[in-house]
Amino acid sequence: MVEKRRKCSSVSGDRGLAEEPRAEIEALREEHRILLKELRRLDKSLARLSLERAEAAAVIPVLESLHALLADRIHPHMLRERRTLRPLLRRSGLSREREIRTIIAGDDGVEKECRQLKRALQRLKREADEREAIRRVIAIGEGVIEVIIEHVHREERILFPRLEENLPSAPSRPPRA
């Protein structure tokens, strides 16, 4: 007898979720909540450092934390979104809509911002005592955070609800006796 294997979820790794797009979207939403919390924490730290006119030695660790969050958590999250959402968008026909394409293209903008932050951080390490370099790199970090938060909000407000509207209704199950 041949056993059918269930596909693993691209988001959580749990078996069976790949067959349930609503669960995939909910898992992405949960990741958004966690990522937004961390982004807001880093944003507050950068704002405080900016107001205090902090030295590079205080700014660099916060920016390195932001870069690590981008590389280790946000970039993998975006890859999971691509693997999960793009097939659903194609099947639903939503991928042809300009507004949806703009949201999906936002991932490329986030990657560009990440590269810009990395370069600015490297420059700051070389020009550690230059006040203008510190101000610039804090502004870049704040800009990266703003772009990501706005992107997440657009996915939450527009993309996910539109996808869910286009998903087939879940089959009704008879009540358990």
PDB file of C-alpha atoms in Angstrom:
ATOM      1  CA  MET A   1       0.000   0.000   0.000  1.00  0.00           C
ATOM      2  CA  VAL A   2       1.356   3.414  -0.966  1.00  0.00           C
ATOM      3  CA  GLU A   3       1.055   6.081   1.683  1.00  0.00           C
ATOM      4  CA  LYS A   4       0.252   9.591   0.532  1.00  0.00           C
ATOM      5  CA  ARG A   5       2.486  12.211   2.079  1.00  0.00           C
ATOM      6  CA  ARG A   6       0.975  15.465   3.157  1.00  0.00           C
ATOM      7  CA  LYS A   7       2.783  18.564   2.083  1.00  0.00           C
ATOM      8  CA  CYS A   8       4.511  20.548   4.844  1.00  0.00           C
ATOM      9  CA  SER A   9       3.486  24.106   5.457  1.00  0.00           C
ATOM     10  CA  SER A  10       5.898  26.606   3.988  1.00  0.00           C
ATOM     11  CA  VAL A  11       5.279  28.851   6.986  1.00  0.00           C
ATOM     12  CA  SER A  12       5.168  26.668  10.042  1.00  0.00           C
ATOM     13  CA  GLY A  13       6.506  23.347   8.845  1.00  0.00           C
ATOM     14  CA  ASP A  14       3.435  21.587  10.242  1.00  0.00           C
ATOM     15  CA  ARG A  15       2.008  18.801   8.159  1.00  0.00           C
ATOM     16  CA  GLY A  16      -1.311  19.446   6.534  1.00  0.00           C
ATOM     17  CA  LEU A  17      -1.311  23.229   6.661  1.00  0.00           C
ATOM     18  CA  ALA A  18      -0.226  23.565   3.042  1.00  0.00           C
ATOM     19  CA  GLU A  19      -3.644  22.159   2.193  1.00  0.00           C
ATOM     20  CA  GLU A  20      -5.267  24.957   4.163  1.00  0.00           C
ATOM     21  CA  PRO A  21      -4.454  28.413   2.729  1.00  0.00           C
ATOM     22  CA  ARG A  22      -6.351  30.187   5.521  1.00  0.00           C
ATOM     23  CA  ALA A  23      -4.040  28.599   8.079  1.00  0.00           C
ATOM     24  CA  GLU A  24      -1.038  29.679   5.991  1.00  0.00           C
ATOM     25  CA  ILE A  25      -2.278  33.271   5.924  1.00  0.00           C
ATOM     26  CA  GLU A  26      -2.959  33.210   9.668  1.00  0.00           C
ATOM     27  CA  ALA A  27       0.572  31.918  10.306  1.00  0.00           C
ATOM     28  CA  LEU A  28       1.951  34.819   8.242  1.00  0.00           C
ATOM     29  CA  ARG A  29      -0.202  37.235  10.260  1.00  0.00           C
ATOM     30  CA  GLU A  30       1.218  35.844  13.487  1.00  0.00           C
ATOM     31  CA  GLU A  31       4.738  36.351  12.144  1.00  0.00           C
ATOM     32  CA  HIS A  32       3.768  39.929  11.258  1.00  0.00           C
ATOM     33  CA  ARG A  33       2.652  40.600  14.839  1.00  0.00           C
ATOM     34  CA  ILE A  34       5.978  39.347  16.201  1.00  0.00           C
ATOM     35  CA  LEU A  35       8.067  41.232  13.619  1.00  0.00           C
ATOM     36  CA  LEU A  36       6.131  44.480  14.105  1.00  0.00           C
ATOM     37  CA  LYS A  37       6.697  44.349  17.844  1.00  0.00           C
ATOM     38  CA  GLU A  38      10.459  44.010  17.329  1.00  0.00           C
ATOM     39  CA  LEU A  39      10.541  46.707  14.622  1.00  0.00           C
ATOM     40  CA  ARG A  40       8.712  49.161  16.881  1.00  0.00           C
ATOM     41  CA  ARG A  41      11.138  48.448  19.726  1.00  0.00           C
ATOM     42  CA  LEU A  42      14.115  49.174  17.445  1.00  0.00           C
ATOM     43  CA  ASP A  43      12.406  52.285  16.056  1.00  0.00           C
ATOM     44  CA  LYS A  44      11.942  53.672  19.581  1.00  0.00           C
ATOM     45  CA  SER A  45      15.594  52.965  20.340  1.00  0.00           C
ATOM     46  CA  LEU A  46      16.726  54.808  17.205  1.00  0.00           C
ATOM     47  CA  ALA A  47      14.443  57.763  17.963  1.00  0.00           C
ATOM     48  CA  ARG A  48      15.845  57.990  21.495  1.00  0.00           C
ATOM     49  CA  LEU A  49      19.433  57.795  20.209  1.00  0.00           C
ATOM     50  CA  SER A  50      18.685  60.495  17.654  1.00  0.00           C
ATOM     51  CA  LEU A  51      17.250  62.848  20.288  1.00  0.00           C
ATOM     52  CA  GLU A  52      20.181  62.190  22.596  1.00  0.00           C
ATOM     53  CA  ARG A  53      22.625  62.831  19.749  1.00  0.00           C
ATOM     54  CA  ALA A  54      24.271  59.579  20.746  1.00  0.00           C
ATOM     55  CA  GLU A  55      27.765  58.557  19.772  1.00  0.00           C
ATOM     56  CA  ALA A  56      28.403  55.895  17.149  1.00  0.00           C
ATOM     57  CA  ALA A  57      29.305  53.364  19.850  1.00  0.00           C
ATOM     58  CA  ALA A  58      25.695  53.504  21.110  1.00  0.00           C
ATOM     59  CA  VAL A  59      24.072  53.620  17.664  1.00  0.00           C
ATOM     60  CA  ILE A  60      25.976  50.789  15.964  1.00  0.00           C
ATOM     61  CA  PRO A  61      24.605  47.940  18.164  1.00  0.00           C
ATOM     62  CA  VAL A  62      20.996  49.039  17.544  1.00  0.00           C
ATOM     63  CA  LEU A  63      21.575  49.211  13.791  1.00  0.00           C
ATOM     64  CA  GLU A  64      23.325  45.844  13.859  1.00  0.00           C
ATOM     65  CA  SER A  65      20.260  44.443  15.658  1.00  0.00           C
ATOM     66  CA  LEU A  66      18.043  45.897  12.934  1.00  0.00           C
ATOM     67  CA  HIS A  67      20.249  44.432  10.217  1.00  0.00           C
ATOM     68  CA  ALA A  68      20.222  41.024  11.963  1.00  0.00           C
ATOM     69  CA  LEU A  69      16.413  41.166  12.211  1.00  0.00           C
ATOM     70  CA  LEU A  70      16.242  41.918   8.492  1.00  0.00           C
ATOM     71  CA  ALA A  71      18.655  39.165   7.504  1.00  0.00           C
ATOM     72  CA  ASP A  72      17.620  36.457   9.962  1.00  0.00           C
ATOM     73  CA  ARG A  73      13.870  36.944  10.305  1.00  0.00           C
ATOM     74  CA  ILE A  74      12.333  39.378   7.835  1.00  0.00           C
ATOM     75  CA  HIS A  75      14.076  38.090   4.705  1.00  0.00           C
ATOM     76  CA  PRO A  76      13.127  34.434   5.467  1.00  0.00           C
ATOM     77  CA  HIS A  77       9.577  35.627   6.228  1.00  0.00           C
ATOM     78  CA  MET A  78       9.420  37.321   2.820  1.00  0.00           C
ATOM     79  CA  LEU A  79      10.595  34.121   1.136  1.00  0.00           C
ATOM     80  CA  ARG A  80       7.840  32.171   2.935  1.00  0.00           C
ATOM     81  CA  GLU A  81       5.328  34.767   1.786  1.00  0.00           C
ATOM     82  CA  ARG A  82       6.472  34.359  -1.809  1.00  0.00           C
ATOM     83  CA  ARG A  83       6.209  30.578  -1.676  1.00  0.00           C
ATOM     84  CA  THR A  84       2.825  30.731   0.021  1.00  0.00           C
ATOM     85  CA  LEU A  85       1.086  33.729  -1.509  1.00  0.00           C
ATOM     86  CA  ARG A  86       2.200  33.859  -5.126  1.00  0.00           C
ATOM     87  CA  PRO A  87       0.582  30.531  -6.089  1.00  0.00           C
ATOM     88  CA  LEU A  88      -2.629  31.598  -4.315  1.00  0.00           C
ATOM     89  CA  LEU A  89      -2.558  34.962  -6.078  1.00  0.00           C
ATOM     90  CA  ARG A  90      -2.066  33.316  -9.470  1.00  0.00           C
ATOM     91  CA  ARG A  91      -4.877  30.808  -8.916  1.00  0.00           C
ATOM     92  CA  SER A  92      -7.265  33.515  -7.722  1.00  0.00           C
ATOM     93  CA  GLY A  93      -6.398  35.882 -10.567  1.00  0.00           C
ATOM     94  CA  LEU A  94      -5.472  38.622  -8.086  1.00  0.00           C
ATOM     95  CA  SER A  95      -1.894  38.685  -9.366  1.00  0.00           C
ATOM     96  CA  ARG A  96      -3.173  40.598 -12.404  1.00  0.00           C
ATOM     97  CA  GLU A  97      -4.417  43.516 -10.290  1.00  0.00           C
ATOM     98  CA  ARG A  98      -2.110  46.526 -10.148  1.00  0.00           C
ATOM     99  CA  GLU A  99      -2.628  47.201  -6.439  1.00  0.00           C
ATOM    100  CA  ILE A 100      -1.739  43.596  -5.558  1.00  0.00           C
ATOM    101  CA  ARG A 101       1.308  43.626  -7.855  1.00  0.00           C
ATOM    102  CA  THR A 102       2.479  46.826  -6.154  1.00  0.00           C
ATOM    103  CA  ILE A 103       2.256  45.202  -2.718  1.00  0.00           C
ATOM    104  CA  ILE A 104       4.143  42.116  -3.879  1.00  0.00           C
ATOM    105  CA  ALA A 105       6.796  44.300  -5.540  1.00  0.00           C
ATOM    106  CA  GLY A 106       7.305  45.962  -2.152  1.00  0.00           C
ATOM    107  CA  ASP A 107       9.389  42.955  -1.125  1.00  0.00           C
ATOM    108  CA  ASP A 108      12.059  44.082  -3.589  1.00  0.00           C
ATOM    109  CA  GLY A 109      12.042  47.528  -1.999  1.00  0.00           C
ATOM    110  CA  VAL A 110      12.605  45.996   1.426  1.00  0.00           C
ATOM    111  CA  GLU A 111      15.609  44.058   0.107  1.00  0.00           C
ATOM    112  CA  LYS A 112      17.031  47.269  -1.393  1.00  0.00           C
ATOM    113  CA  GLU A 113      16.587  49.064   1.943  1.00  0.00           C
ATOM    114  CA  CYS A 114      18.409  46.230   3.715  1.00  0.00           C
ATOM    115  CA  ARG A 115      21.414  46.594   1.395  1.00  0.00           C
ATOM    116  CA  GLN A 116      21.401  50.360   1.898  1.00  0.00           C
ATOM    117  CA  LEU A 117      21.393  49.907   5.686  1.00  0.00           C
ATOM    118  CA  LYS A 118      24.308  47.484   5.507  1.00  0.00           C
ATOM    119  CA  ARG A 119      26.387  49.931   3.439  1.00  0.00           C
ATOM    120  CA  ALA A 120      25.531  52.831   5.748  1.00  0.00           C
ATOM    121  CA  LEU A 121      26.451  50.783   8.802  1.00  0.00           C
ATOM    122  CA  GLN A 122      29.825  49.924   7.260  1.00  0.00           C
ATOM    123  CA  ARG A 123      30.440  53.626   6.514  1.00  0.00           C
ATOM    124  CA  LEU A 124      29.510  54.563  10.071  1.00  0.00           C
ATOM    125  CA  LYS A 125      32.025  52.098  11.450  1.00  0.00           C
ATOM    126  CA  ARG A 126      34.721  53.799   9.343  1.00  0.00           C
ATOM    127  CA  GLU A 127      33.582  57.362  10.185  1.00  0.00           C
ATOM    128  CA  ALA A 128      32.593  56.643  13.792  1.00  0.00           C
ATOM    129  CA  ASP A 129      33.005  60.158  15.128  1.00  0.00           C
ATOM    130  CA  GLU A 130      31.333  62.083  12.364  1.00  0.00           C
ATOM    131  CA  ARG A 131      28.024  63.514  13.657  1.00  0.00           C
ATOM    132  CA  GLU A 132      26.503  63.770  10.166  1.00  0.00           C
ATOM    133  CA  ALA A 133      27.276  60.101   9.415  1.00  0.00           C
ATOM    134  CA  ILE A 134      25.527  59.085  12.642  1.00  0.00           C
ATOM    135  CA  ARG A 135      22.482  61.213  11.797  1.00  0.00           C
ATOM    136  CA  ARG A 136      22.328  59.774   8.255  1.00  0.00           C
ATOM    137  CA  VAL A 137      22.547  56.152   9.327  1.00  0.00           C
ATOM    138  CA  ILE A 138      19.897  56.622  12.042  1.00  0.00           C
ATOM    139  CA  ALA A 139      17.624  58.162   9.386  1.00  0.00           C
ATOM    140  CA  ILE A 140      18.281  55.210   7.078  1.00  0.00           C
ATOM    141  CA  GLY A 141      17.453  52.762   9.880  1.00  0.00           C
ATOM    142  CA  GLU A 142      14.238  54.629  10.685  1.00  0.00           C
ATOM    143  CA  GLY A 143      13.368  54.695   6.978  1.00  0.00           C
ATOM    144  CA  VAL A 144      13.899  50.948   6.634  1.00  0.00           C
ATOM    145  CA  ILE A 145      11.620  50.331   9.604  1.00  0.00           C
ATOM    146  CA  GLU A 146       8.968  52.662   8.174  1.00  0.00           C
ATOM    147  CA  VAL A 147       9.036  50.923   4.771  1.00  0.00           C
ATOM    148  CA  ILE A 148       8.684  47.477   6.339  1.00  0.00           C
ATOM    149  CA  ILE A 149       5.876  48.504   8.699  1.00  0.00           C
ATOM    150  CA  GLU A 150       3.949  50.130   5.843  1.00  0.00           C
ATOM    151  CA  HIS A 151       4.479  47.029   3.682  1.00  0.00           C
ATOM    152  CA  VAL A 152       3.161  44.751   6.440  1.00  0.00           C
ATOM    153  CA  HIS A 153       0.129  47.001   6.972  1.00  0.00           C
ATOM    154  CA  ARG A 154      -0.690  46.906   3.250  1.00  0.00           C
ATOM    155  CA  GLU A 155      -0.499  43.109   3.285  1.00  0.00           C
ATOM    156  CA  GLU A 156      -2.747  42.993   6.353  1.00  0.00           C
ATOM    157  CA  ARG A 157      -5.293  45.582   5.135  1.00  0.00           C
ATOM    158  CA  ILE A 158      -5.446  44.719   1.438  1.00  0.00           C
ATOM    159  CA  LEU A 159      -3.626  41.579   0.326  1.00  0.00           C
ATOM    160  CA  PHE A 160      -4.676  39.047   2.966  1.00  0.00           C
ATOM    161  CA  PRO A 161      -8.373  40.053   3.046  1.00  0.00           C
ATOM    162  CA  ARG A 162      -8.566  39.990  -0.769  1.00  0.00           C
ATOM    163  CA  LEU A 163      -6.947  36.553  -0.846  1.00  0.00           C
ATOM    164  CA  GLU A 164      -9.299  35.241   1.825  1.00  0.00           C
ATOM    165  CA  GLU A 165     -12.317  36.555  -0.104  1.00  0.00           C
ATOM    166  CA  ASN A 166     -11.171  34.528  -3.106  1.00  0.00           C
ATOM    167  CA  LEU A 167     -10.485  31.286  -1.259  1.00  0.00           C
ATOM    168  CA  PRO A 168     -13.100  28.589  -1.484  1.00  0.00           C
ATOM    169  CA  SER A 169     -15.198  28.286   1.642  1.00  0.00           C
ATOM    170  CA  ALA A 170     -14.027  25.686   4.094  1.00  0.00           C
ATOM    171  CA  PRO A 171     -16.098  22.527   3.828  1.00  0.00           C
ATOM    172  CA  SER A 172     -18.601  22.303   6.621  1.00  0.00           C
ATOM    173  CA  ARG A 173     -18.073  19.451   8.987  1.00  0.00           C
ATOM    174  CA  PRO A 174     -20.916  17.691  10.716  1.00  0.00           C
ATOM    175  CA  PRO A 175     -21.046  18.421  14.444  1.00  0.00           C
ATOM    176  CA  ARG A 176     -19.376  15.877  16.676  1.00  0.00           C
ATOM    177  CA  ALA A 177     -21.717  13.639  18.588  1.00  0.00           C
TER     178      ALA A 177
END
